[in-house]
Amino acid sequence: MAQPSDLEARVAALEARVGDLAGEAQAAREDAAAARHLAAANDRDVAEVRSEIRDFRQATVASFNAMRSDLTDVRSDLTDVRSDLTDVQAEMRTGFAQVRGQLDGAAAGLEQITGLLNTLIAQQGDQPGQTT
């Protein structure tokens, strides 16, 4: 068996080691508590980021849907404008054809008047007593 003086030294060393281990165990418990606290805060942060991403996605989808609706309306408006321009173009062609016909009629009338005037001038030139 060990000597009493040796036993006392060993017990003192064991007590010192147990004290050190108790301190390390306390530090480990505190570290574990801090880690749990950080993990809980991290979970809250992740949940908050997920919520923000979800809100952003919903806002983006709503914005794209509004833009799609606006583009559909613009496309419809452009189709209406194109149809209106086609109608105006047809009316212009009809109007130009009518004006052309009227101008042709007026030109024919002027030609006839010119012919009559030339005939009248020629007849007056054939009459005696007239000087030309």
The first five atom37 places (N, CA, C, CB, O) and aatype in JSON, in Angstrom:
{
  "aatype": [12, 0, 5, 14, 15, 3, 10, 6, 0, 1, 19, 0, 0, 10, 6, 0, 1, 19, 7, 3, 10, 0, 7, 6, 0, 5, 0, 0, 1, 6, 3, 0, 0, 0, 0, 1, 8, 10, 0, 0, 0, 2, 3, 1, 3, 19, 0, 6, 19, 1, 15, 6, 9, 1, 3, 13, 1, 5, 0, 16, 19, 0, 15, 13, 2, 0, 12, 1, 15, 3, 10, 16, 3, 19, 1, 15, 3, 10, 16, 3, 19, 1, 15, 3, 10, 16, 3, 19, 5, 0, 6, 12, 1, 16, 7, 13, 0, 5, 19, 1, 7, 5, 10, 3, 7, 0, 0, 0, 7, 10, 6, 5, 9, 16, 7, 10, 10, 2, 16, 10, 9, 0, 5, 5, 7, 3, 5, 14, 7, 5, 16, 16],
  "atom_mask": [
    [1, 1, 1, 1, 1],
    [1, 1, 1, 1, 1],
    [1, 1, 1, 1, 1],
    [1, 1, 1, 1, 1],
    [1, 1, 1, 1, 1],
    [1, 1, 1, 1, 1],
    [1, 1, 1, 1, 1],
    [1, 1, 1, 1, 1],
    [1, 1, 1, 1, 1],
    [1, 1, 1, 1, 1],
    [1, 1, 1, 1, 1],
    [1, 1, 1, 1, 1],
    [1, 1, 1, 1, 1],
    [1, 1, 1, 1, 1],
    [1, 1, 1, 1, 1],
    [1, 1, 1, 1, 1],
    [1, 1, 1, 1, 1],
    [1, 1, 1, 1, 1],
    [1, 1, 1, 0, 1],
    [1, 1, 1, 1, 1],
    [1, 1, 1, 1, 1],
    [1, 1, 1, 1, 1],
    [1, 1, 1, 0, 1],
    [1, 1, 1, 1, 1],
    [1, 1, 1, 1, 1],
    [1, 1, 1, 1, 1],
    [1, 1, 1, 1, 1],
    [1, 1, 1, 1, 1],
    [1, 1, 1, 1, 1],
    [1, 1, 1, 1, 1],
    [1, 1, 1, 1, 1],
    [1, 1, 1, 1, 1],
    [1, 1, 1, 1, 1],
    [1, 1, 1, 1, 1],
    [1, 1, 1, 1, 1],
    [1, 1, 1, 1, 1],
    [1, 1, 1, 1, 1],
    [1, 1, 1, 1, 1],
    [1, 1, 1, 1, 1],
    [1, 1, 1, 1, 1],
    [1, 1, 1, 1, 1],
    [1, 1, 1, 1, 1],
    [1, 1, 1, 1, 1],
    [1, 1, 1, 1, 1],
    [1, 1, 1, 1, 1],
    [1, 1, 1, 1, 1],
    [1, 1, 1, 1, 1],
    [1, 1, 1, 1, 1],
    [1, 1, 1, 1, 1],
    [1, 1, 1, 1, 1],
    [1, 1, 1, 1, 1],
    [1, 1, 1, 1, 1],
    [1, 1, 1, 1, 1],
    [1, 1, 1, 1, 1],
    [1, 1, 1, 1, 1],
    [1, 1, 1, 1, 1],
    [1, 1, 1, 1, 1],
    [1, 1, 1, 1, 1],
    [1, 1, 1, 1, 1],
    [1, 1, 1, 1, 1],
    [1, 1, 1, 1, 1],
    [1, 1, 1, 1, 1],
    [1, 1, 1, 1, 1],
    [1, 1, 1, 1, 1],
    [1, 1, 1, 1, 1],
    [1, 1, 1, 1, 1],
    [1, 1, 1, 1, 1],
    [1, 1, 1, 1, 1],
    [1, 1, 1, 1, 1],
    [1, 1, 1, 1, 1],
    [1, 1, 1, 1, 1],
    [1, 1, 1, 1, 1],
    [1, 1, 1, 1, 1],
    [1, 1, 1, 1, 1],
    [1, 1, 1, 1, 1],
    [1, 1, 1, 1, 1],
    [1, 1, 1, 1, 1],
    [1, 1, 1, 1, 1],
    [1, 1, 1, 1, 1],
    [1, 1, 1, 1, 1],
    [1, 1, 1, 1, 1],
    [1, 1, 1, 1, 1],
    [1, 1, 1, 1, 1],
    [1, 1, 1, 1, 1],
    [1, 1, 1, 1, 1],
    [1, 1, 1, 1, 1],
    [1, 1, 1, 1, 1],
    [1, 1, 1, 1, 1],
    [1, 1, 1, 1, 1],
    [1, 1, 1, 1, 1],
    [1, 1, 1, 1, 1],
    [1, 1, 1, 1, 1],
    [1, 1, 1, 1, 1],
    [1, 1, 1, 1, 1],
    [1, 1, 1, 0, 1],
    [1, 1, 1, 1, 1],
    [1, 1, 1, 1, 1],
    [1, 1, 1, 1, 1],
    [1, 1, 1, 1, 1],
    [1, 1, 1, 1, 1],
    [1, 1, 1, 0, 1],
    [1, 1, 1, 1, 1],
    [1, 1, 1, 1, 1],
    [1, 1, 1, 1, 1],
    [1, 1, 1, 0, 1],
    [1, 1, 1, 1, 1],
    [1, 1, 1, 1, 1],
    [1, 1, 1, 1, 1],
    [1, 1, 1, 0, 1],
    [1, 1, 1, 1, 1],
    [1, 1, 1, 1, 1],
    [1, 1, 1, 1, 1],
    [1, 1, 1, 1, 1],
    [1, 1, 1, 1, 1],
    [1, 1, 1, 0, 1],
    [1, 1, 1, 1, 1],
    [1, 1, 1, 1, 1],
    [1, 1, 1, 1, 1],
    [1, 1, 1, 1, 1],
    [1, 1, 1, 1, 1],
    [1, 1, 1, 1, 1],
    [1, 1, 1, 1, 1],
    [1, 1, 1, 1, 1],
    [1, 1, 1, 1, 1],
    [1, 1, 1, 0, 1],
    [1, 1, 1, 1, 1],
    [1, 1, 1, 1, 1],
    [1, 1, 1, 1, 1],
    [1, 1, 1, 0, 1],
    [1, 1, 1, 1, 1],
    [1, 1, 1, 1, 1],
    [1, 1, 1, 1, 1]
  ],
  "atom_positions": [
    [[0.81, -1.16, 0.0], [0.0, 0.0, 0.0], [0.87, 1.24, 0.0], [-0.93, -0.01, 1.17], [2.03, 1.2, 0.4]],
    [[0.27, 2.36, -0.46], [1.05, 3.59, -0.58], [1.25, 4.23, 0.78], [0.37, 4.57, -1.55], [0.48, 4.01, 1.72]],
    [[2.27, 5.0, 0.85], [2.59, 5.7, 2.09], [1.6, 6.84, 2.31], [4.05, 6.24, 2.06], [1.1, 7.41, 1.34]],
    [[1.32, 7.18, 3.59], [0.34, 8.25, 3.86], [0.76, 9.58, 3.25], [0.15, 8.41, 5.36], [-0.1, 10.32, 2.77]],
    [[2.0, 9.9, 3.26], [2.4, 11.19, 2.69], [2.18, 11.17, 1.16], [3.9, 11.51, 3.02], [1.8, 12.18, 0.57]],
    [[2.43, 10.03, 0.56], [2.21, 9.87, -0.86], [0.71, 9.91, -1.16], [2.83, 8.57, -1.36], [0.3, 10.44, -2.2]],
    [[-0.09, 9.35, -0.3], [-1.53, 9.33, -0.46], [-2.1, 10.74, -0.38], [-2.18, 8.43, 0.59], [-2.98, 11.11, -1.16]],
    [[-1.61, 11.48, 0.53], [-2.1, 12.86, 0.67], [-1.76, 13.67, -0.57], [-1.49, 13.52, 1.93], [-2.57, 14.48, -1.01]],
    [[-0.61, 13.47, -1.12], [-0.2, 14.2, -2.33], [-1.07, 13.79, -3.5], [1.31, 13.95, -2.65], [-1.47, 14.62, -4.31]],
    [[-1.35, 12.5, -3.59], [-2.19, 12.02, -4.68], [-3.62, 12.54, -4.54], [-2.19, 10.49, -4.73], [-4.24, 12.94, -5.53]],
    [[-4.15, 12.53, -3.31], [-5.5, 13.03, -3.07], [-5.55, 14.53, -3.4], [-5.95, 12.77, -1.6], [-6.51, 15.0, -4.01]],
    [[-4.54, 15.26, -3.01], [-4.49, 16.7, -3.29], [-4.45, 16.93, -4.8], [-3.26, 17.36, -2.61], [-5.11, 17.83, -5.31]],
    [[-3.67, 16.1, -5.51], [-3.58, 16.23, -6.97], [-4.92, 15.9, -7.6], [-2.48, 15.32, -7.53], [-5.36, 16.57, -8.54]],
    [[-5.59, 14.83, -7.06], [-6.9, 14.47, -7.59], [-7.92, 15.57, -7.33], [-7.38, 13.14, -6.98], [-8.72, 15.9, -8.2]],
    [[-7.89, 16.13, -6.13], [-8.82, 17.21, -5.81], [-8.58, 18.41, -6.72], [-8.68, 17.63, -4.35], [-9.54, 19.04, -7.18]],
    [[-7.32, 18.72, -6.99], [-7.01, 19.84, -7.88], [-7.51, 19.53, -9.29], [-5.48, 20.11, -7.9], [-8.07, 20.4, -9.97]],
    [[-7.31, 18.27, -9.72], [-7.76, 17.88, -11.06], [-9.27, 17.9, -11.14], [-7.24, 16.49, -11.42], [-9.82, 18.34, -12.15]],
    [[-9.98, 17.44, -10.09], [-11.44, 17.47, -10.05], [-11.91, 18.92, -10.11], [-11.98, 16.76, -8.78], [-12.9, 19.23, -10.78]],
    [[-11.23, 19.82, -9.41], [-11.58, 21.25, -9.45], [-11.43, 21.81, -10.85], [0.0, 0.0, 0.0], [-12.28, 22.57, -11.32]],
    [[-10.32, 21.42, -11.52], [-10.11, 21.87, -12.9], [-11.21, 21.33, -13.82], [-8.72, 21.42, -13.4], [-11.74, 22.05, -14.66]],
    [[-11.52, 20.04, -13.64], [-12.57, 19.42, -14.47], [-13.93, 20.06, -14.2], [-12.64, 17.91, -14.2], [-14.72, 20.23, -15.13]],
    [[-14.2, 20.42, -12.95], [-15.47, 21.08, -12.62], [-15.54, 22.43, -13.31], [-15.64, 21.25, -11.08], [-16.59, 22.82, -13.83]],
    [[-14.42, 23.15, -13.33], [-14.37, 24.45, -14.03], [-14.58, 24.29, -15.53], [0.0, 0.0, 0.0], [-15.31, 25.06, -16.15]],
    [[-13.93, 23.27, -16.11], [-14.09, 23.0, -17.54], [-15.53, 22.58, -17.85], [-13.11, 21.9, -17.99], [-16.08, 22.98, -18.88]],
    [[-16.13, 21.78, -16.96], [-17.52, 21.35, -17.16], [-18.44, 22.56, -17.11], [-17.93, 20.3, -16.1], [-19.37, 22.67, -17.91]],
    [[-18.21, 23.47, -16.17], [-19.03, 24.69, -16.07], [-18.86, 25.54, -17.33], [-18.63, 25.52, -14.81], [-19.84, 26.06, -17.86]],
    [[-17.64, 25.67, -17.81], [-17.39, 26.44, -19.04], [-18.08, 25.78, -20.23], [-15.86, 26.56, -19.31], [-18.63, 26.46, -21.1]],
    [[-18.05, 24.43, -20.26], [-18.71, 23.71, -21.35], [-20.22, 23.92, -21.29], [-18.39, 22.2, -21.27], [-20.86, 24.09, -22.32]],
    [[-20.8, 23.92, -20.06], [-22.24, 24.17, -19.92], [-22.59, 25.59, -20.39], [-22.69, 23.97, -18.46], [-23.59, 25.79, -21.07]],
    [[-21.76, 26.56, -20.03], [-21.99, 27.94, -20.45], [-21.86, 28.06, -21.96], [-21.01, 28.89, -19.75], [-22.66, 28.75, -22.6]],
    [[-20.86, 27.4, -22.54], [-20.7, 27.41, -23.99], [-21.9, 26.77, -24.69], [-19.41, 26.69, -24.4], [-22.37, 27.26, -25.71]],
    [[-22.39, 25.67, -24.12], [-23.55, 25.0, -24.7], [-24.78, 25.9, -24.63], [-23.83, 23.65, -23.98], [-25.56, 25.96, -25.57]],
    [[-24.96, 26.6, -23.51], [-26.1, 27.51, -23.36], [-25.98, 28.65, -24.38], [-26.17, 28.07, -21.92], [-26.98, 29.04, -24.99]],
    [[-24.78, 29.18, -24.55], [-24.57, 30.26, -25.52], [-24.83, 29.74, -26.94], [-23.14, 30.82, -25.41], [-25.41, 30.45, -27.76]],
    [[-24.4, 28.52, -27.22], [-24.62, 27.93, -28.55], [-26.11, 27.74, -28.81], [-23.89, 26.59, -28.68], [-26.59, 27.99, -29.91]],
    [[-26.85, 27.29, -27.78], [-28.3, 27.14, -27.94], [-28.95, 28.5, -28.19], [-28.93, 26.47, -26.69], [-29.85, 28.62, -29.03]],
    [[-28.5, 29.51, -27.48], [-29.04, 30.86, -27.66], [-28.74, 31.36, -29.09], [-28.43, 31.85, -26.61], [-29.63, 31.9, -29.75]],
    [[-27.51, 31.17, -29.56], [-27.15, 31.58, -30.92], [-27.94, 30.8, -31.96], [-25.65, 31.39, -31.15], [-28.36, 31.35, -32.97]],
    [[-28.14, 29.5, -31.71], [-28.91, 28.68, -32.66], [-30.36, 29.17, -32.74], [-28.87, 27.19, -32.24], [-30.95, 29.22, -33.82]],
    [[-30.93, 29.51, -31.58], [-32.31, 30.02, -31.57], [-32.39, 31.36, -32.31], [-32.83, 30.18, -30.12], [-33.32, 31.59, -33.09]],
    [[-31.4, 32.24, -32.07], [-31.37, 33.52, -32.78], [-31.19, 33.3, -34.28], [-30.24, 34.43, -32.22], [-31.8, 34.0, -35.09]],
    [[-30.36, 32.33, -34.63], [-30.15, 32.01, -36.04], [-31.43, 31.5, -36.68], [-29.03, 30.97, -36.19], [-31.75, 31.86, -37.82]],
    [[-32.17, 30.66, -35.96], [-33.45, 30.16, -36.47], [-34.41, 31.31, -36.73], [-34.08, 29.16, -35.49], [-35.1, 31.34, -37.74]],
    [[-34.45, 32.27, -35.8], [-35.32, 33.44, -35.98], [-34.88, 34.25, -37.2], [-35.31, 34.33, -34.72], [-35.71, 34.72, -37.98]],
    [[-33.56, 34.42, -37.34], [-33.05, 35.17, -38.49], [-33.38, 34.47, -39.8], [-31.54, 35.36, -38.36], [-33.78, 35.12, -40.76]],
    [[-33.21, 33.16, -39.83], [-33.52, 32.4, -41.05], [-35.01, 32.51, -41.36], [-33.11, 30.91, -40.89], [-35.4, 32.67, -42.52]],
    [[-35.84, 32.41, -40.34], [-37.29, 32.53, -40.56], [-37.63, 33.93, -41.08], [-38.07, 32.25, -39.25], [-38.5, 34.08, -41.94]],
    [[-36.96, 34.94, -40.56], [-37.21, 36.31, -41.02], [-36.78, 36.48, -42.47], [-36.47, 37.31, -40.12], [-37.49, 37.11, -43.26]],
    [[-35.62, 35.94, -42.83], [-35.14, 36.04, -44.21], [-36.09, 35.28, -45.14], [-33.7, 35.47, -44.34], [-36.42, 35.76, -46.23]],
    [[-36.54, 34.11, -44.72], [-37.51, 33.35, -45.54], [-38.77, 34.17, -45.75], [-37.85, 32.0, -44.88], [-39.31, 34.21, -46.86]],
    [[-39.24, 34.82, -44.7], [-40.44, 35.63, -44.81], [-40.22, 36.8, -45.77], [-40.87, 36.16, -43.42], [-41.08, 37.11, -46.59]],
    [[-39.05, 37.44, -45.67], [-38.75, 38.55, -46.57], [-38.66, 38.07, -48.02], [-37.45, 39.24, -46.16], [-39.14, 38.75, -48.93]],
    [[-38.03, 36.92, -48.23], [-37.93, 36.38, -49.59], [-39.32, 36.03, -50.12], [-37.02, 35.13, -49.62], [-39.62, 36.29, -51.29]],
    [[-40.17, 35.45, -49.28], [-41.53, 35.11, -49.68], [-42.3, 36.39, -50.06], [-42.27, 34.35, -48.54], [-43.0, 36.42, -51.08]],
    [[-42.17, 37.43, -49.24], [-42.85, 38.69, -49.53], [-42.33, 39.3, -50.83], [-42.67, 39.69, -48.36], [-43.1, 39.79, -51.65]],
    [[-41.01, 39.27, -51.0], [-40.42, 39.81, -52.23], [-40.9, 39.04, -53.45], [-38.89, 39.76, -52.16], [-41.22, 39.64, -54.48]],
    [[-40.97, 37.72, -53.33], [-41.43, 36.9, -54.45], [-42.89, 37.21, -54.79], [-41.27, 35.41, -54.12], [-43.24, 37.32, -55.96]],
    [[-43.72, 37.35, -53.77], [-45.12, 37.66, -54.01], [-45.26, 39.03, -54.67], [-45.93, 37.63, -52.7], [-46.07, 39.2, -55.59]],
    [[-44.47, 40.01, -54.21], [-44.53, 41.35, -54.81], [-44.05, 41.31, -56.26], [-43.68, 42.34, -54.0], [-44.61, 41.98, -57.13]],
    [[-43.0, 40.52, -56.52], [-42.48, 40.41, -57.87], [-43.49, 39.75, -58.79], [-41.16, 39.63, -57.88], [-43.7, 40.2, -59.92]],
    [[-44.12, 38.69, -58.33], [-45.14, 38.0, -59.14], [-46.3, 38.94, -59.42], [-45.64, 36.72, -58.42], [-46.81, 38.99, -60.54]],
    [[-46.72, 39.69, -58.41], [-47.82, 40.64, -58.61], [-47.42, 41.71, -59.63], [-48.21, 41.3, -57.27], [-48.23, 42.1, -60.47]],
    [[-46.18, 42.18, -59.54], [-45.7, 43.19, -60.49], [-45.66, 42.64, -61.9], [-44.31, 43.68, -60.08], [-46.08, 43.31, -62.84]],
    [[-45.15, 41.41, -62.06], [-45.12, 40.81, -63.39], [-46.52, 40.58, -63.94], [-44.36, 39.49, -63.35], [-46.76, 40.77, -65.13]],
    [[-47.45, 40.18, -63.09], [-48.83, 39.99, -63.55], [-49.43, 41.31, -64.0], [-49.69, 39.36, -62.44], [-50.15, 41.35, -64.99]],
    [[-49.14, 42.39, -63.27], [-49.65, 43.71, -63.66], [-49.04, 44.14, -64.99], [-49.35, 44.76, -62.56], [-49.73, 44.68, -65.85]],
    [[-47.74, 43.89, -65.16], [-47.09, 44.24, -66.42], [-47.66, 43.42, -67.56], [-45.57, 44.02, -66.32], [-47.86, 43.95, -68.66]],
    [[-47.93, 42.14, -67.33], [-48.51, 41.29, -68.36], [-49.89, 41.83, -68.77], [-48.64, 39.82, -67.85], [-50.21, 41.89, -69.95]],
    [[-50.67, 42.23, -67.79], [-52.0, 42.79, -68.07], [-51.88, 44.1, -68.86], [-52.78, 43.04, -66.75], [-52.62, 44.33, -69.81]],
    [[-50.92, 44.94, -68.46], [-50.71, 46.2, -69.17], [-50.28, 45.94, -70.61], [-49.65, 47.06, -68.46], [-50.77, 46.6, -71.53]],
    [[-49.38, 44.99, -70.82], [-48.94, 44.69, -72.17], [-50.08, 44.11, -73.02], [-47.77, 43.7, -72.14], [-50.18, 44.4, -74.21]],
    [[-50.93, 43.32, -72.41], [-52.09, 42.8, -73.13], [-53.01, 43.95, -73.55], [-52.86, 41.78, -72.26], [-53.52, 43.96, -74.67]],
    [[-53.21, 44.91, -72.63], [-54.03, 46.07, -72.96], [-53.41, 46.9, -74.08], [-54.24, 46.94, -71.71], [-54.11, 47.36, -74.99]],
    [[-52.09, 47.1, -74.01], [-51.41, 47.87, -75.05], [-51.51, 47.15, -76.39], [-49.92, 48.09, -74.68], [-51.74, 47.78, -77.42]],
    [[-51.35, 45.83, -76.37], [-51.46, 45.06, -77.62], [-52.87, 45.22, -78.2], [-51.14, 43.55, -77.38], [-53.03, 45.39, -79.41]],
    [[-53.88, 45.16, -77.36], [-55.26, 45.33, -77.82], [-55.46, 46.74, -78.38], [-56.25, 45.07, -76.66], [-56.1, 46.91, -79.42]],
    [[-54.92, 47.74, -77.68], [-55.04, 49.12, -78.15], [-54.36, 49.3, -79.51], [-54.44, 50.1, -77.13], [-54.89, 49.96, -80.4]],
    [[-53.18, 48.69, -79.66], [-52.47, 48.8, -80.94], [-53.24, 48.11, -82.06], [-51.07, 48.21, -80.82], [-53.25, 48.59, -83.19]],
    [[-53.88, 47.01, -81.75], [-54.7, 46.33, -82.75], [-55.86, 47.23, -83.16], [-55.23, 44.99, -82.2], [-56.19, 47.32, -84.35]],
    [[-56.47, 47.9, -82.19], [-57.57, 48.83, -82.49], [-57.07, 50.0, -83.34], [-58.21, 49.36, -81.19], [-57.74, 50.4, -84.29]],
    [[-55.91, 50.54, -83.0], [-55.35, 51.66, -83.77], [-55.04, 51.21, -85.19], [-54.08, 52.21, -83.09], [-55.3, 51.94, -86.15]],
    [[-54.47, 50.02, -85.33], [-54.16, 49.5, -86.66], [-55.45, 49.36, -87.48], [-53.43, 48.13, -86.56], [-55.47, 49.71, -88.66]],
    [[-56.5, 48.86, -86.87], [-57.77, 48.71, -87.56], [-58.33, 50.08, -87.96], [-58.78, 47.96, -86.67], [-58.82, 50.26, -89.07]],
    [[-58.23, 51.05, -87.03], [-58.7, 52.4, -87.33], [-57.9, 53.02, -88.48], [-58.61, 53.3, -86.08], [-58.48, 53.67, -89.36]],
    [[-56.58, 52.81, -88.48], [-55.76, 53.35, -89.56], [-56.1, 52.69, -90.89], [-54.27, 53.15, -89.24], [-56.08, 53.36, -91.93]],
    [[-56.41, 51.42, -90.87], [-56.81, 50.73, -92.1], [-58.11, 51.34, -92.62], [-56.97, 49.2, -91.85], [-58.27, 51.55, -93.82]],
    [[-59.05, 51.61, -91.7], [-60.32, 52.23, -92.1], [-60.09, 53.63, -92.67], [-61.29, 52.3, -90.9], [-60.69, 53.99, -93.68]],
    [[-59.23, 54.41, -92.02], [-58.94, 55.76, -92.5], [-58.27, 55.69, -93.87], [-58.03, 56.52, -91.49], [-58.58, 56.49, -94.75]],
    [[-57.38, 54.75, -94.04], [-56.71, 54.6, -95.32], [-57.71, 54.26, -96.42], [-55.62, 53.5, -95.23], [-57.62, 54.79, -97.53]],
    [[-58.66, 53.39, -96.13], [-59.69, 53.03, -97.12], [-60.57, 54.25, -97.43], [-60.57, 51.87, -96.6], [-60.91, 54.48, -98.59]],
    [[-60.92, 55.01, -96.4], [-61.73, 56.21, -96.63], [-60.96, 57.24, -97.45], [-62.17, 56.84, -95.29], [-61.54, 57.91, -98.31]],
    [[-59.65, 57.36, -97.19], [-58.83, 58.3, -97.98], [-58.79, 57.88, -99.44], [-57.41, 58.39, -97.41], [-58.91, 58.72, -100.33]],
    [[-58.61, 56.58, -99.68], [-58.57, 56.11, -101.06], [-59.9, 56.39, -101.76], [-58.25, 54.61, -101.11], [-59.93, 56.83, -102.91]],
    [[-60.99, 56.13, -101.04], [-62.31, 56.41, -101.62], [-62.47, 57.9, -101.89], [-63.44, 55.9, -100.69], [-62.95, 58.31, -102.95]],
    [[-62.07, 58.72, -100.92], [-62.16, 60.18, -101.08], [-61.3, 60.68, -102.22], [0.0, 0.0, 0.0], [-61.73, 61.52, -103.01]],
    [[-60.07, 60.16, -102.32], [-59.19, 60.56, -103.41], [-59.78, 60.15, -104.76], [-57.79, 59.95, -103.23], [-59.68, 60.9, -105.73]],
    [[-60.39, 58.97, -104.81], [-61.0, 58.52, -106.07], [-62.16, 59.45, -106.44], [-61.51, 57.05, -105.95], [-62.34, 59.78, -107.61]],
    [[-62.93, 59.86, -105.43], [-64.05, 60.77, -105.72], [-63.53, 62.13, -106.19], [-64.94, 60.95, -104.47], [-64.04, 62.69, -107.16]],
    [[-62.52, 62.65, -105.52], [-61.94, 63.94, -105.92], [-61.34, 63.82, -107.32], [-60.85, 64.41, -104.91], [-61.48, 64.72, -108.14]],
    [[-60.68, 62.72, -107.57], [-60.08, 62.49, -108.9], [-61.17, 62.5, -109.98], [-59.31, 61.14, -108.94], [-61.01, 63.09, -111.04]],
    [[-62.28, 61.83, -109.67], [-63.4, 61.82, -110.61], [-63.96, 63.23, -110.82], [0.0, 0.0, 0.0], [-64.27, 63.62, -111.95]],
    [[-64.08, 63.98, -109.75], [-64.59, 65.35, -109.88], [-63.62, 66.23, -110.65], [-64.85, 65.95, -108.5], [-64.03, 67.04, -111.48]],
    [[-62.31, 66.06, -110.38], [-61.32, 66.84, -111.13], [-61.32, 66.46, -112.6], [-59.92, 66.64, -110.53], [-61.19, 67.32, -113.47]],
    [[-61.47, 65.16, -112.87], [-61.55, 64.73, -114.27], [-62.77, 65.34, -114.94], [-61.6, 63.18, -114.36], [-62.71, 65.78, -116.09]],
    [[-63.9, 65.36, -114.22], [-65.11, 65.98, -114.77], [-64.92, 67.47, -115.0], [0.0, 0.0, 0.0], [-65.34, 68.01, -116.02]],
    [[-64.26, 68.13, -114.04], [-64.0, 69.56, -114.19], [-63.06, 69.8, -115.37], [-63.4, 70.16, -112.9], [-63.25, 70.75, -116.14]],
    [[-62.05, 68.96, -115.52], [-61.11, 69.11, -116.65], [-61.84, 68.91, -117.97], [-59.95, 68.09, -116.53], [-61.59, 69.63, -118.93]],
    [[-62.75, 67.94, -118.01], [-63.53, 67.71, -119.24], [-64.42, 68.91, -119.52], [-64.38, 66.42, -119.13], [-64.57, 69.33, -120.67]],
    [[-65.01, 69.47, -118.47], [-65.85, 70.65, -118.65], [-65.05, 71.84, -119.13], [0.0, 0.0, 0.0], [-65.49, 72.58, -120.01]],
    [[-63.84, 72.03, -118.55], [-62.97, 73.13, -118.99], [-62.54, 72.92, -120.45], [-61.73, 73.24, -118.08], [-62.45, 73.88, -121.21]],
    [[-62.29, 71.7, -120.81], [-61.91, 71.4, -122.18], [-63.06, 71.72, -123.14], [-61.49, 69.92, -122.31], [-62.86, 72.25, -124.23]],
    [[-64.28, 71.39, -122.69], [-65.45, 71.68, -123.51], [-65.66, 73.2, -123.61], [-66.71, 71.0, -122.93], [-65.97, 73.71, -124.69]],
    [[-65.5, 73.9, -122.49], [-65.64, 75.37, -122.52], [-64.58, 75.98, -123.43], [-65.53, 75.96, -121.09], [-64.87, 76.89, -124.19]],
    [[-63.36, 75.47, -123.34], [-62.28, 75.97, -124.19], [-62.63, 75.75, -125.66], [-60.93, 75.28, -123.83], [-62.4, 76.62, -126.5]],
    [[-63.16, 74.59, -125.95], [-63.56, 74.31, -127.34], [-64.66, 75.25, -127.8], [0.0, 0.0, 0.0], [-64.62, 75.75, -128.93]],
    [[-65.65, 75.51, -126.94], [-66.73, 76.42, -127.3], [-66.21, 77.85, -127.49], [-67.82, 76.4, -126.22], [-66.62, 78.55, -128.41]],
    [[-65.3, 78.26, -126.59], [-64.74, 79.61, -126.73], [-63.94, 79.72, -128.03], [-63.83, 79.94, -125.51], [-64.01, 80.73, -128.73]],
    [[-63.18, 78.69, -128.33], [-62.41, 78.72, -129.58], [-63.35, 78.79, -130.79], [-61.5, 77.49, -129.68], [-63.07, 79.5, -131.75]],
    [[-64.45, 78.06, -130.74], [-65.43, 78.08, -131.82], [-66.05, 79.48, -131.92], [-66.53, 77.01, -131.59], [-66.2, 80.01, -133.01]],
    [[-66.4, 80.07, -130.78], [-67.0, 81.4, -130.75], [-66.03, 82.45, -131.28], [-67.44, 81.76, -129.32], [-66.43, 83.34, -132.04]],
    [[-64.78, 82.34, -130.91], [-63.77, 83.28, -131.38], [-63.57, 83.11, -132.88], [-62.43, 83.07, -130.63], [-63.42, 84.09, -133.61]],
    [[-63.59, 81.89, -133.33], [-63.41, 81.64, -134.77], [-64.6, 82.19, -135.55], [-63.24, 80.13, -135.05], [-64.43, 82.72, -136.64]],
    [[-65.82, 82.05, -135.0], [-67.0, 82.56, -135.68], [-67.0, 84.08, -135.73], [-68.27, 82.06, -134.99], [-67.41, 84.67, -136.72]],
    [[-66.54, 84.71, -134.68], [-66.49, 86.17, -134.66], [-65.42, 86.67, -135.63], [-66.21, 86.68, -133.24], [-65.55, 87.76, -136.2]],
    [[-64.41, 85.91, -135.81], [-63.35, 86.3, -136.74], [-63.82, 86.18, -138.17], [0.0, 0.0, 0.0], [-63.26, 86.85, -139.04]],
    [[-64.82, 85.35, -138.47], [-65.32, 85.16, -139.81], [-66.37, 86.21, -140.18], [-65.9, 83.78, -139.95], [-66.73, 86.31, -141.36]],
    [[-66.87, 86.96, -139.26], [-67.9, 87.96, -139.54], [-67.27, 89.22, -140.13], [-68.69, 88.31, -138.24], [-66.22, 89.67, -139.7]],
    [[-67.97, 89.8, -141.18], [-67.42, 91.03, -141.79], [-67.58, 92.2, -140.82], [-68.12, 91.35, -143.15], [-68.5, 92.24, -140.01]],
    [[-66.7, 93.12, -140.93], [-66.73, 94.33, -140.12], [-66.01, 94.2, -138.8], [0.0, 0.0, 0.0], [-65.94, 95.14, -138.02]],
    [[-65.49, 93.08, -138.57], [-64.75, 92.84, -137.32], [-63.28, 92.99, -137.64], [-65.06, 91.42, -136.71], [-62.79, 92.52, -138.67]],
    [[-62.6, 93.62, -136.77], [-61.16, 93.71, -136.92], [-60.5, 92.86, -135.84], [-60.68, 95.17, -136.84], [-60.9, 92.83, -134.68]],
    [[-59.53, 92.22, -136.3], [-58.84, 91.36, -135.34], [-57.45, 91.82, -135.1], [-58.84, 89.95, -135.79], [-56.73, 91.2, -134.32]]
  ]
}
